[in-house]
Amino acid sequence: MNLFEYKLSVVRQVMDKYEVAEEAKFISGLSKGSMVNALSRKKKLPNKEAKFTRYVIYTVDVERIIDMMEEPYRTVIKKRYYDASLDTVKKDFGLQNKREAYFLVKKSVNKFYDLLENYWK
């Protein structure tokens, strides 16, 4: 697993938990419940040191982090384009080729992950 795949797995986990909490109407009790236990980086990337100091994030903070992102990165994360095919991303964002679509997805995941990492610091 390379670093981007690890970041993508963390973003997927955070968004999965966020969507489950949103669907289950847990948003009214945000201050009481934690959402996500982050994966340990030492297990997935043995040559890297763990950068997470806290392992909990709340749904209200996920919403705030998504709102901090600029377009089109916010749309890629919010509508889960990182799980879609590159053809779909290319068509929906009006890009020239799959390479541009891949870099848009990669940049979106990296930005969201960096905001999460700063949240945990």
N, CA, C and O atoms as a MOPAC input file, in Angstrom:
PM7 MOZYME 1SCF
protein

 N      0.85100 1    -1.17700 1     0.00000 1
 C      0.00000 1     0.00000 1     0.00000 1
 C      0.89400 1     1.23700 1     0.00000 1
 O      1.73200 1     1.41600 1     0.88400 1
 N      0.70200 1     2.07700 1    -0.99700 1
 C      1.47800 1     3.31600 1    -1.01500 1
 C      0.75000 1     4.40200 1    -0.21800 1
 O     -0.35100 1     4.18500 1     0.28900 1
 N      1.37300 1     5.55200 1    -0.11900 1
 C      0.83400 1     6.61700 1     0.71900 1
 C     -0.52300 1     7.11100 1     0.22300 1
 O     -1.41500 1     7.36600 1     1.03100 1
 N     -0.69300 1     7.25200 1    -1.09700 1
 C     -1.97700 1     7.70900 1    -1.62000 1
 C     -3.08400 1     6.70200 1    -1.31600 1
 O     -4.19300 1     7.10100 1    -0.96100 1
 N     -2.80800 1     5.41300 1    -1.44800 1
 C     -3.81400 1     4.39100 1    -1.13300 1
 C     -4.19600 1     4.44200 1     0.33900 1
 O     -5.36100 1     4.24800 1     0.68600 1
 N     -3.22300 1     4.70100 1     1.20400 1
 C     -3.52400 1     4.84700 1     2.62800 1
 C     -4.42700 1     6.05500 1     2.86100 1
 O     -5.42700 1     5.95700 1     3.57200 1
 N     -4.07700 1     7.19100 1     2.26400 1
 C     -4.89400 1     8.39400 1     2.42000 1
 C     -6.30800 1     8.15600 1     1.90800 1
 O     -7.27800 1     8.58700 1     2.53200 1
 N     -6.42500 1     7.47700 1     0.78200 1
 C     -7.73200 1     7.17100 1     0.21200 1
 C     -8.53600 1     6.27800 1     1.15000 1
 O     -9.74500 1     6.46300 1     1.28600 1
 N     -7.88800 1     5.31600 1     1.79800 1
 C     -8.61000 1     4.43500 1     2.72400 1
 C     -9.10600 1     5.21000 1     3.94300 1
 O    -10.19900 1     4.94000 1     4.44000 1
 N     -8.32000 1     6.16600 1     4.42900 1
 C     -8.75300 1     6.98500 1     5.56500 1
 C     -9.92200 1     7.87100 1     5.15500 1
 O    -10.89400 1     7.99400 1     5.90000 1
 N     -9.84100 1     8.49300 1     3.97500 1
 C    -10.92800 1     9.35100 1     3.49100 1
 C    -12.19900 1     8.53100 1     3.31100 1
 O    -13.28300 1     8.97900 1     3.68300 1
 N    -12.07600 1     7.33400 1     2.74300 1
 C    -13.25000 1     6.46400 1     2.58400 1
 C    -13.87200 1     6.12400 1     3.92800 1
 O    -15.09300 1     6.16300 1     4.07900 1
 N    -13.03800 1     5.79100 1     4.90400 1
 C    -13.54500 1     5.42900 1     6.22400 1
 C    -14.26700 1     6.61200 1     6.87000 1
 O    -15.35500 1     6.45200 1     7.42400 1
 N    -13.66900 1     7.78300 1     6.80000 1
 C    -14.28400 1     8.97200 1     7.39100 1
 C    -15.61600 1     9.27800 1     6.71900 1
 O    -16.60600 1     9.53800 1     7.40300 1
 N    -15.65500 1     9.25100 1     5.39000 1
 C    -16.88800 1     9.57300 1     4.68200 1
 C    -17.95600 1     8.49900 1     4.87800 1
 O    -19.14100 1     8.82400 1     4.94700 1
 N    -17.56300 1     7.22800 1     4.96900 1
 C    -18.53600 1     6.16800 1     5.25500 1
 C    -19.20400 1     6.40100 1     6.59900 1
 O    -20.42900 1     6.34600 1     6.70800 1
 N    -18.40300 1     6.66200 1     7.62000 1
 C    -18.95400 1     6.89200 1     8.96300 1
 C    -19.80400 1     8.16000 1     8.99100 1
 O    -20.84000 1     8.20100 1     9.65400 1
 N    -19.36900 1     9.19000 1     8.27500 1
 C    -20.11900 1    10.44200 1     8.22400 1
 C    -21.48700 1    10.22600 1     7.59000 1
 O    -22.49400 1    10.71300 1     8.10300 1
 N    -21.52500 1     9.49700 1     6.47600 1
 C    -22.79700 1     9.26100 1     5.79700 1
 C    -23.72600 1     8.38700 1     6.62300 1
 O    -24.93800 1     8.60500 1     6.61900 1
 N    -23.18500 1     7.40600 1     7.32900 1
 C    -24.01400 1     6.56700 1     8.20200 1
 C    -24.60500 1     7.40800 1     9.31900 1
 O    -25.78800 1     7.28000 1     9.63600 1
 N    -23.79200 1     8.26700 1     9.91900 1
 C    -24.28400 1     9.12400 1    10.99600 1
 C    -25.33200 1    10.10100 1    10.48300 1
 O    -26.31700 1    10.37700 1    11.16700 1
 N    -25.12100 1    10.62300 1     9.27900 1
 C    -26.07300 1    11.56700 1     8.69900 1
 C    -27.40300 1    10.88500 1     8.40000 1
 O    -28.46900 1    11.44900 1     8.65100 1
 N    -27.33500 1     9.66800 1     7.86200 1
 C    -28.56200 1     8.93800 1     7.54500 1
 C    -29.31600 1     8.52100 1     8.79500 1
 O    -30.54700 1     8.47300 1     8.79100 1
 N    -28.59800 1     8.22000 1     9.85400 1
 C    -29.23700 1     7.74300 1    11.07900 1
 C    -29.69900 1     8.88400 1    11.97600 1
 O    -30.18700 1     8.64700 1    13.08200 1
 N    -29.55000 1    10.10700 1    11.51100 1
 C    -30.00500 1    11.29100 1    12.24500 1
 C    -29.29400 1    11.45200 1    13.58700 1
 O    -29.89500 1    11.87700 1    14.57400 1
 N    -28.00800 1    11.10900 1    13.61000 1
 C    -27.22300 1    11.30600 1    14.82000 1
 C    -26.67500 1    12.72200 1    14.91300 1
 O    -25.98900 1    13.06300 1    15.87700 1
 N    -26.97100 1    13.53600 1    13.93000 1
 C    -26.37500 1    14.86300 1    13.87000 1
 C    -26.86200 1    15.74200 1    15.02300 1
 O    -26.15500 1    16.66500 1    15.42400 1
 N    -28.03800 1    15.47900 1    15.55600 1
 C    -28.53100 1    16.29400 1    16.66000 1
 C    -27.72200 1    16.07800 1    17.92900 1
 O    -27.64800 1    16.97800 1    18.76600 1
 N    -27.12100 1    14.92400 1    18.09200 1
 C    -26.33000 1    14.65100 1    19.28900 1
 C    -24.84700 1    14.63800 1    19.02100 1
 O    -24.13200 1    13.76600 1    19.51400 1
 N    -24.38100 1    15.58400 1    18.25300 1
 C    -22.98500 1    15.56800 1    17.80900 1
 C    -21.98000 1    15.66600 1    18.94300 1
 O    -20.93800 1    15.01300 1    18.89900 1
 N    -22.26800 1    16.45900 1    19.94300 1
 C    -21.25600 1    16.69300 1    20.95700 1
 C    -20.99200 1    15.45900 1    21.81000 1
 O    -19.97900 1    15.40500 1    22.50600 1
 N    -21.87400 1    14.47200 1    21.77300 1
 C    -21.72100 1    13.29800 1    22.62600 1
 C    -21.01400 1    12.13800 1    21.94800 1
 O    -20.33100 1    11.36600 1    22.62000 1
 N    -21.15800 1    11.98900 1    20.63300 1
 C    -20.67000 1    10.77400 1    19.99200 1
 C    -19.48200 1    11.00200 1    19.08900 1
 O    -19.45000 1    11.96200 1    18.31900 1
 N    -18.51000 1    10.12300 1    19.18300 1
 C    -17.38300 1    10.19700 1    18.26600 1
 C    -17.71800 1     9.41700 1    17.01700 1
 O    -18.65700 1     8.62100 1    17.00800 1
 N    -16.96100 1     9.64000 1    15.97100 1
 C    -17.29600 1     9.05100 1    14.68800 1
 C    -16.31000 1     8.03400 1    14.18500 1
 O    -16.69400 1     6.90900 1    13.86300 1
 N    -15.05500 1     8.39800 1    14.10800 1
 C    -14.09800 1     7.59200 1    13.36000 1
 C    -12.88200 1     7.29400 1    14.21500 1
 O    -12.33200 1     8.18300 1    14.86600 1
 N    -12.46900 1     6.04700 1    14.20900 1
 C    -11.17000 1     5.69100 1    14.75200 1
 C    -10.24100 1     5.53800 1    13.56600 1
 O    -10.43800 1     4.66000 1    12.72600 1
 N     -9.24000 1     6.37800 1    13.49400 1
 C     -8.34000 1     6.37300 1    12.33500 1
 C     -7.44400 1     5.14700 1    12.36500 1
 O     -7.12500 1     4.61600 1    13.42900 1
 N     -7.04800 1     4.71300 1    11.19000 1
 C     -6.12200 1     3.60200 1    11.07900 1
 C     -4.74300 1     4.03800 1    11.55000 1
 O     -4.34900 1     5.18800 1    11.35900 1
 N     -4.02700 1     3.13400 1    12.15500 1
 C     -2.67200 1     3.44200 1    12.58100 1
 C     -1.75200 1     3.42800 1    11.37100 1
 O     -1.76400 1     2.47500 1    10.59300 1
 N     -0.96900 1     4.46100 1    11.21100 1
 C     -0.06400 1     4.51700 1    10.06000 1
 C      1.06900 1     3.51800 1    10.21400 1
 O      1.63500 1     3.07800 1     9.21300 1
 N      1.41500 1     3.14800 1    11.44400 1
 C      2.51100 1     2.20800 1    11.63800 1
 C      2.16300 1     0.83600 1    11.07700 1
 O      3.04200 1     0.12800 1    10.58300 1
 N      0.90000 1     0.45600 1    11.14600 1
 C      0.49500 1    -0.84800 1    10.62900 1
 C      0.53200 1    -0.88100 1     9.10400 1
 O      0.97500 1    -1.86600 1     8.51400 1
 N      0.07300 1     0.18200 1     8.47100 1
 C     -0.03300 1     0.19700 1     7.01700 1
 C      1.26600 1     0.61800 1     6.34100 1
 O      1.60000 1     0.12300 1     5.26500 1
 N      1.99000 1     1.52300 1     6.96700 1
 C      3.21700 1     2.03900 1     6.37100 1
 C      4.35200 1     1.91100 1     7.39000 1
 O      4.63400 1     2.86900 1     8.10900 1
 N      4.99700 1     0.76900 1     7.46600 1
 C      5.98000 1     0.54500 1     8.51700 1
 C      7.18200 1     1.48200 1     8.46600 1
 O      7.83700 1     1.68700 1     9.48900 1
 N      7.48800 1     2.05200 1     7.31000 1
 C      8.64200 1     2.93800 1     7.21700 1
 C      8.30200 1     4.39400 1     7.53700 1
 O      9.18500 1     5.25100 1     7.50000 1
 N      7.06200 1     4.68200 1     7.84400 1
 C      6.64800 1     6.04200 1     8.18900 1
 C      6.23900 1     6.07000 1     9.66300 1
 O      5.74900 1     5.07400 1    10.19500 1
 N      6.44100 1     7.20200 1    10.30800 1
 C      6.00200 1     7.33200 1    11.69100 1
 C      4.55100 1     7.78900 1    11.71900 1
 O      4.08200 1     8.47200 1    10.80800 1
 N      3.85400 1     7.40500 1    12.77400 1
 C      2.44900 1     7.79600 1    12.90100 1
 C      2.35900 1     9.31000 1    13.06600 1
 O      3.09600 1     9.90200 1    13.85500 1
 N      1.45800 1     9.92500 1    12.32200 1
 C      1.28500 1    11.37000 1    12.42100 1
 C      0.01700 1    11.74900 1    13.17500 1
 O     -0.17600 1    12.91700 1    13.51300 1
 N     -0.84300 1    10.78100 1    13.44000 1
 C     -2.08400 1    11.09100 1    14.14000 1
 C     -1.84200 1    11.06300 1    15.64300 1
 O     -1.33100 1    10.08000 1    16.18100 1
 N     -2.20900 1    12.13600 1    16.30900 1
 C     -2.08800 1    12.15700 1    17.75900 1
 C     -3.43300 1    11.86800 1    18.40500 1
 O     -3.48600 1    11.30400 1    19.49800 1
 N     -4.51000 1    12.24400 1    17.75100 1
 C     -5.86200 1    11.93100 1    18.20900 1
 C     -6.51700 1    11.05300 1    17.17300 1
 O     -6.18600 1    11.12900 1    15.99000 1
 N     -7.44000 1    10.22400 1    17.60300 1
 C     -8.02800 1     9.25100 1    16.68000 1
 C     -9.53300 1     9.40500 1    16.55500 1
 O    -10.20200 1     8.47900 1    16.09400 1
 N    -10.08200 1    10.53400 1    16.94700 1
 C    -11.52800 1    10.72400 1    16.93800 1
 C    -11.85000 1    12.01100 1    16.19100 1
 O    -11.15900 1    13.02100 1    16.32800 1
 N    -12.91600 1    11.94800 1    15.39800 1
 C    -13.39300 1    13.14500 1    14.70700 1
 C    -14.91800 1    13.14900 1    14.80500 1
 O    -15.54100 1    12.08700 1    14.79600 1
 N    -15.51600 1    14.31700 1    14.89600 1
 C    -16.95700 1    14.44500 1    15.04700 1
 C    -17.58400 1    14.85000 1    13.71800 1
 O    -16.93600 1    15.46200 1    12.86900 1
 N    -18.85200 1    14.49800 1    13.55500 1
 C    -19.52100 1    14.77300 1    12.28300 1
 C    -19.55800 1    16.26400 1    11.96300 1
 O    -19.41000 1    16.65300 1    10.80500 1
 N    -19.75100 1    17.08700 1    12.96700 1
 C    -19.79400 1    18.52800 1    12.72000 1
 C    -18.44600 1    19.01200 1    12.18900 1
 O    -18.39600 1    19.94000 1    11.38100 1
 N    -17.36800 1    18.39700 1    12.63100 1
 C    -16.04900 1    18.78300 1    12.14900 1
 C    -15.80400 1    18.29700 1    10.72700 1
 O    -15.11500 1    18.96700 1     9.95900 1
 N    -16.35400 1    17.14700 1    10.36500 1
 C    -16.24600 1    16.67700 1     8.98100 1
 C    -16.95100 1    17.66400 1     8.06100 1
 O    -16.42600 1    18.00700 1     7.00200 1
 N    -18.14000 1    18.12300 1     8.45800 1
 C    -18.85800 1    19.11900 1     7.66000 1
 C    -18.04500 1    20.40100 1     7.52300 1
 O    -17.97900 1    20.98700 1     6.44200 1
 N    -17.43300 1    20.83100 1     8.60700 1
 C    -16.63600 1    22.05500 1     8.59100 1
 C    -15.41500 1    21.90000 1     7.67700 1
 O    -15.06600 1    22.81600 1     6.93300 1
 N    -14.77300 1    20.73300 1     7.74400 1
 C    -13.59800 1    20.48300 1     6.90200 1
 C    -13.98800 1    20.47400 1     5.42500 1
 O    -13.28100 1    21.03800 1     4.58900 1
 N    -15.11100 1    19.83600 1     5.10700 1
 C    -15.56900 1    19.81100 1     3.71200 1
 C    -15.89100 1    21.22600 1     3.23800 1
 O    -15.57300 1    21.58700 1     2.10500 1
 N    -16.51700 1    22.02500 1     4.09500 1
 C    -16.85700 1    23.39500 1     3.71700 1
 C    -15.62200 1    24.27900 1     3.54000 1
 O    -15.67400 1    25.27500 1     2.81800 1
 N    -14.51400 1    23.92600 1     4.19000 1
 C    -13.27800 1    24.70100 1     4.05800 1
 C    -12.62200 1    24.49400 1     2.69600 1
 O    -11.83700 1    25.33300 1     2.25400 1
 N    -12.93500 1    23.39700 1     2.03700 1
 C    -12.30400 1    23.08600 1     0.74900 1
 C    -12.92000 1    23.93100 1    -0.36000 1
 O    -14.09500 1    24.29300 1    -0.30400 1
 N    -12.09500 1    24.24200 1    -1.38300 1
 C    -12.61900 1    24.99200 1    -2.51400 1
 C    -13.20600 1    24.02900 1    -3.53800 1
 O    -12.95800 1    22.82400 1    -3.50800 1
 N    -13.99000 1    24.60100 1    -4.44400 1
 C    -14.51800 1    23.80700 1    -5.56000 1
 C    -13.40300 1    23.60000 1    -6.56600 1
 O    -12.57400 1    24.50100 1    -6.68900 1
 N    -13.30600 1    22.53500 1    -7.27300 1
 C    -14.16300 1    21.35400 1    -7.34700 1
 C    -13.80200 1    20.26400 1    -6.35100 1
 O    -14.41600 1    19.19800 1    -6.34700 1
 N    -12.78500 1    20.52900 1    -5.48600 1
 C    -12.33000 1    19.50600 1    -4.54700 1
 C    -13.43800 1    19.10500 1    -3.57500 1
 O    -13.57700 1    17.93300 1    -3.22700 1
 N    -14.22200 1    20.08600 1    -3.14400 1
 C    -15.32700 1    19.80400 1    -2.23100 1
 C    -16.32100 1    18.83800 1    -2.87200 1
 O    -16.79000 1    17.90600 1    -2.21800 1
 N    -16.63800 1    19.05300 1    -4.13000 1
 C    -17.59100 1    18.19100 1    -4.83400 1
 C    -17.05400 1    16.77500 1    -4.97800 1
 O    -17.80200 1    15.80900 1    -4.82600 1
 N    -15.76600 1    16.64200 1    -5.27100 1
 C    -15.16500 1    15.31200 1    -5.42200 1
 C    -15.29700 1    14.52300 1    -4.12600 1
 O    -15.61700 1    13.33500 1    -4.15100 1
 N    -15.05300 1    15.17700 1    -2.99400 1
 C    -15.13300 1    14.48400 1    -1.70500 1
 C    -16.58200 1    14.24000 1    -1.32000 1
 O    -16.94600 1    13.12700 1    -0.94100 1
 N    -17.40900 1    15.26900 1    -1.41300 1
 C    -18.79000 1    15.16200 1    -0.94400 1
 C    -19.60900 1    14.16400 1    -1.75500 1
 O    -20.43500 1    13.44300 1    -1.19500 1
 N    -19.38900 1    14.11500 1    -3.06200 1
 C    -20.15200 1    13.19400 1    -3.91500 1
 C    -19.40400 1    11.90600 1    -4.21200 1
 O    -19.82800 1    11.11700 1    -5.05700 1
 N    -18.28400 1    11.68900 1    -3.51700 1
 C    -17.51100 1    10.44100 1    -3.57400 1
 C    -17.02900 1    10.10200 1    -4.98500 1
 O    -17.08600 1     8.94500 1    -5.40100 1
 N    -16.55900 1    11.09900 1    -5.71000 1
 C    -16.02100 1    10.84100 1    -7.04700 1
 C    -14.73500 1    10.02000 1    -6.99200 1
 O    -14.32900 1     9.45400 1    -8.00700 1
 N    -14.08600 1     9.94500 1    -5.83300 1
 C    -12.87400 1     9.13300 1    -5.71900 1
 C    -13.18500 1     7.64900 1    -5.85400 1
 O    -12.27900 1     6.85900 1    -6.12000 1
 N    -14.44400 1     7.24900 1    -5.67800 1
 C    -14.85500 1     5.86100 1    -5.88500 1
 C    -15.40200 1     5.62900 1    -7.29300 1
 O    -15.61800 1     4.48400 1    -7.68900 1
 N    -15.62700 1     6.69200 1    -8.04300 1
 C    -16.19800 1     6.57200 1    -9.39100 1
 C    -15.09700 1     6.28700 1   -10.40900 1
 O    -13.90800 1     6.41300 1   -10.11700 1
 N    -15.51800 1     5.90400 1   -11.60000 1
 C    -14.53300 1     5.68100 1   -12.66200 1
 C    -14.01200 1     7.03000 1   -13.15500 1
 O    -14.67000 1     8.06000 1   -13.00600 1
 N    -12.83900 1     7.00000 1   -13.73400 1
 C    -12.24100 1     8.23500 1   -14.23900 1
 C    -13.03100 1     8.80900 1   -15.40500 1
 O    -13.02100 1    10.02100 1   -15.62300 1
 N    -13.72200 1     7.94500 1   -16.16300 1
 C    -14.57300 1     8.43600 1   -17.25400 1
 C    -15.70600 1     9.29900 1   -16.71600 1
 O    -16.04600 1    10.32700 1   -17.30300 1
 N    -16.28700 1     8.87800 1   -15.59700 1
 C    -17.36400 1     9.65200 1   -14.97200 1
 C    -16.84800 1    11.00100 1   -14.50100 1
 O    -17.48600 1    12.02900 1   -14.72900 1
 N    -15.69800 1    11.00100 1   -13.84600 1
 C    -15.10400 1    12.25500 1   -13.36600 1
 C    -14.80000 1    13.17300 1   -14.54700 1
 O    -15.07600 1    14.37200 1   -14.49700 1
 N    -14.23500 1    12.60800 1   -15.60200 1
 C    -13.89200 1    13.38700 1   -16.79900 1
 C    -15.13000 1    14.03700 1   -17.40200 1
 O    -15.11100 1    15.21600 1   -17.75300 1
 N    -16.20300 1    13.26700 1   -17.52100 1
 C    -17.43400 1    13.77500 1   -18.12600 1
 C    -18.10400 1    14.82800 1   -17.24200 1
 O    -18.50600 1    15.88200 1   -17.73500 1
 N    -18.22600 1    14.55500 1   -15.94300 1
 C    -18.94300 1    15.45800 1   -15.04600 1
 C    -18.22600 1    16.79000 1   -14.82100 1
 O    -18.87300 1    17.81300 1   -14.59700 1
 N    -16.90400 1    16.77900 1   -14.88000 1
 C    -16.15200 1    18.01000 1   -14.65500 1
 C    -15.66200 1    18.64900 1   -15.95200 1
 O    -15.00300 1    19.68900 1   -15.92100 1
 N    -15.98100 1    18.03300 1   -17.09100 1
 C    -15.60900 1    18.59500 1   -18.38400 1
 C    -14.11000 1    18.62600 1   -18.63100 1
 O    -13.59300 1    19.58900 1   -19.19600 1
 N    -13.41500 1    17.58700 1   -18.21700 1
 C    -11.96500 1    17.52300 1   -18.37600 1
 C    -11.59900 1    16.90500 1   -19.72200 1
 O    -12.41600 1    16.23200 1   -20.35100 1
 N    -10.37200 1    17.14100 1   -20.15100 1
 C     -9.92300 1    16.68800 1   -21.46600 1
 C     -9.62600 1    15.19600 1   -21.51900 1
 O     -9.94500 1    14.53400 1   -22.50700 1
 N     -9.01500 1    14.66000 1   -20.46100 1
 C     -8.61900 1    13.25300 1   -20.49400 1
 C     -8.64900 1    12.64100 1   -19.09400 1
 O     -8.89700 1    13.32800 1   -18.10300 1
 N     -8.39200 1    11.34000 1   -19.03700 1
 C     -8.43400 1    10.62200 1   -17.76100 1
 C     -7.30200 1    11.03500 1   -16.82900 1
 O     -7.42800 1    10.96000 1   -15.60700 1
 N     -6.21300 1    11.46500 1   -17.41200 1
 C     -5.07800 1    11.88400 1   -16.58000 1
 C     -5.45700 1    13.09500 1   -15.73100 1
 O     -5.15000 1    13.14100 1   -14.54000 1
 N     -6.12400 1    14.07400 1   -16.34000 1
 C     -6.59000 1    15.23900 1   -15.58600 1
 C     -7.59000 1    14.82300 1   -14.51400 1
 O     -7.57600 1    15.35900 1   -13.40600 1
 N     -8.46000 1    13.86500 1   -14.84400 1
 C     -9.43900 1    13.37500 1   -13.87500 1
 C     -8.74100 1    12.70600 1   -12.69600 1
 O     -9.12100 1    12.91300 1   -11.54300 1
 N     -7.72200 1    11.90700 1   -12.98900 1
 C     -6.97400 1    11.23600 1   -11.92200 1
 C     -6.30700 1    12.25600 1   -11.00700 1
 O     -6.35600 1    12.12000 1    -9.78500 1
 N     -5.68500 1    13.27400 1   -11.59200 1
 C     -5.01000 1    14.26800 1   -10.76900 1
 C     -5.99400 1    15.11800 1    -9.97200 1
 O     -5.66400 1    15.55700 1    -8.87000 1
 N     -7.18400 1    15.36000 1   -10.49500 1
 C     -8.21200 1    16.06500 1    -9.73600 1
 C     -8.62000 1    15.24600 1    -8.51500 1
 O     -8.71900 1    15.78100 1    -7.41000 1
 N     -8.85500 1    13.95600 1    -8.71100 1
 C     -9.22700 1    13.07600 1    -7.59600 1
 C     -8.08700 1    13.00200 1    -6.58900 1
 O     -8.31200 1    13.10000 1    -5.38200 1
 N     -6.87800 1    12.83000 1    -7.07800 1
 C     -5.71800 1    12.70800 1    -6.18800 1
 C     -5.51800 1    13.98400 1    -5.37300 1
 O     -5.25900 1    13.91700 1    -4.17100 1
 N     -5.63600 1    15.13000 1    -6.01200 1
 C     -5.45900 1    16.39600 1    -5.30400 1
 C     -6.56700 1    16.60900 1    -4.27300 1
 O     -6.31200 1    17.13300 1    -3.18900 1
 N     -7.79000 1    16.20900 1    -4.60500 1
 C     -8.90900 1    16.33900 1    -3.67300 1
 C     -8.69700 1    15.47700 1    -2.43800 1
 O     -8.89000 1    15.93200 1    -1.31100 1
 N     -8.30000 1    14.23400 1    -2.65700 1
 C     -8.06000 1    13.31900 1    -1.53200 1
 C     -6.91800 1    13.83900 1    -0.67000 1
 O     -7.00900 1    13.81700 1     0.55700 1
 N     -5.85100 1    14.30200 1    -1.29700 1
 C     -4.71400 1    14.82300 1    -0.53600 1
 C     -5.09000 1    16.05500 1     0.28100 1
 O     -4.67400 1    16.18400 1     1.43300 1
 N     -5.87200 1    16.96100 1    -0.30500 1
 C     -6.29300 1    18.16100 1     0.42600 1
 C     -7.17200 1    17.79300 1     1.61900 1
 O     -6.97600 1    18.30600 1     2.72100 1
 N     -8.14300 1    16.90200 1     1.39700 1
 C     -9.03300 1    16.50300 1     2.48400 1
 C     -8.25000 1    15.78900 1     3.58000 1
 O     -8.47500 1    16.03500 1     4.76600 1
 N     -7.34300 1    14.91600 1     3.19300 1
 C     -6.53200 1    14.19200 1     4.16500 1
 C     -5.65900 1    15.15600 1     4.97300 1
 O     -5.53000 1    15.00400 1     6.18700 1
 N     -5.06500 1    16.14000 1     4.30900 1
 C     -4.23200 1    17.11000 1     5.01700 1
 C     -5.05600 1    17.91400 1     6.01900 1
 O     -4.58600 1    18.19700 1     7.12100 1
 N     -6.27500 1    18.28300 1     5.64500 1
 C     -7.14900 1    18.98500 1     6.58600 1
 C     -7.51100 1    18.09300 1     7.76700 1
 O     -7.57700 1    18.56400 1     8.90300 1
 N     -7.74700 1    16.80500 1     7.51000 1
 C     -8.00800 1    15.86400 1     8.60100 1
 C     -6.79500 1    15.73300 1     9.50500 1
 O     -6.91900 1    15.72800 1    10.73000 1
 N     -5.63400 1    15.62700 1     8.90000 1
 C     -4.40600 1    15.46700 1     9.67700 1
 C     -4.16000 1    16.69400 1    10.54600 1
 O     -3.74100 1    16.56300 1    11.69700 1
 N     -4.41300 1    17.87900 1    10.01300 1
 C     -4.27700 1    19.09600 1    10.81400 1
 C     -5.31000 1    19.13800 1    11.92400 1
 O     -5.03900 1    19.67000 1    13.00000 1
 N     -6.49600 1    18.58200 1    11.67700 1
 C     -7.52500 1    18.50100 1    12.71100 1
 C     -7.03800 1    17.64100 1    13.87300 1
 O     -7.27100 1    17.96600 1    15.03800 1
 N     -6.35600 1    16.53700 1    13.54500 1
 C     -5.90200 1    15.61700 1    14.59100 1
 C     -4.65700 1    16.10400 1    15.31200 1
 O     -4.27300 1    15.50700 1    16.31700 1
 N     -4.01300 1    17.15800 1    14.84300 1
 C     -2.80100 1    17.66000 1    15.52000 1
 C     -3.16100 1    18.50300 1    16.70600 1
 O     -2.27600 1    19.00900 1    17.39500 1

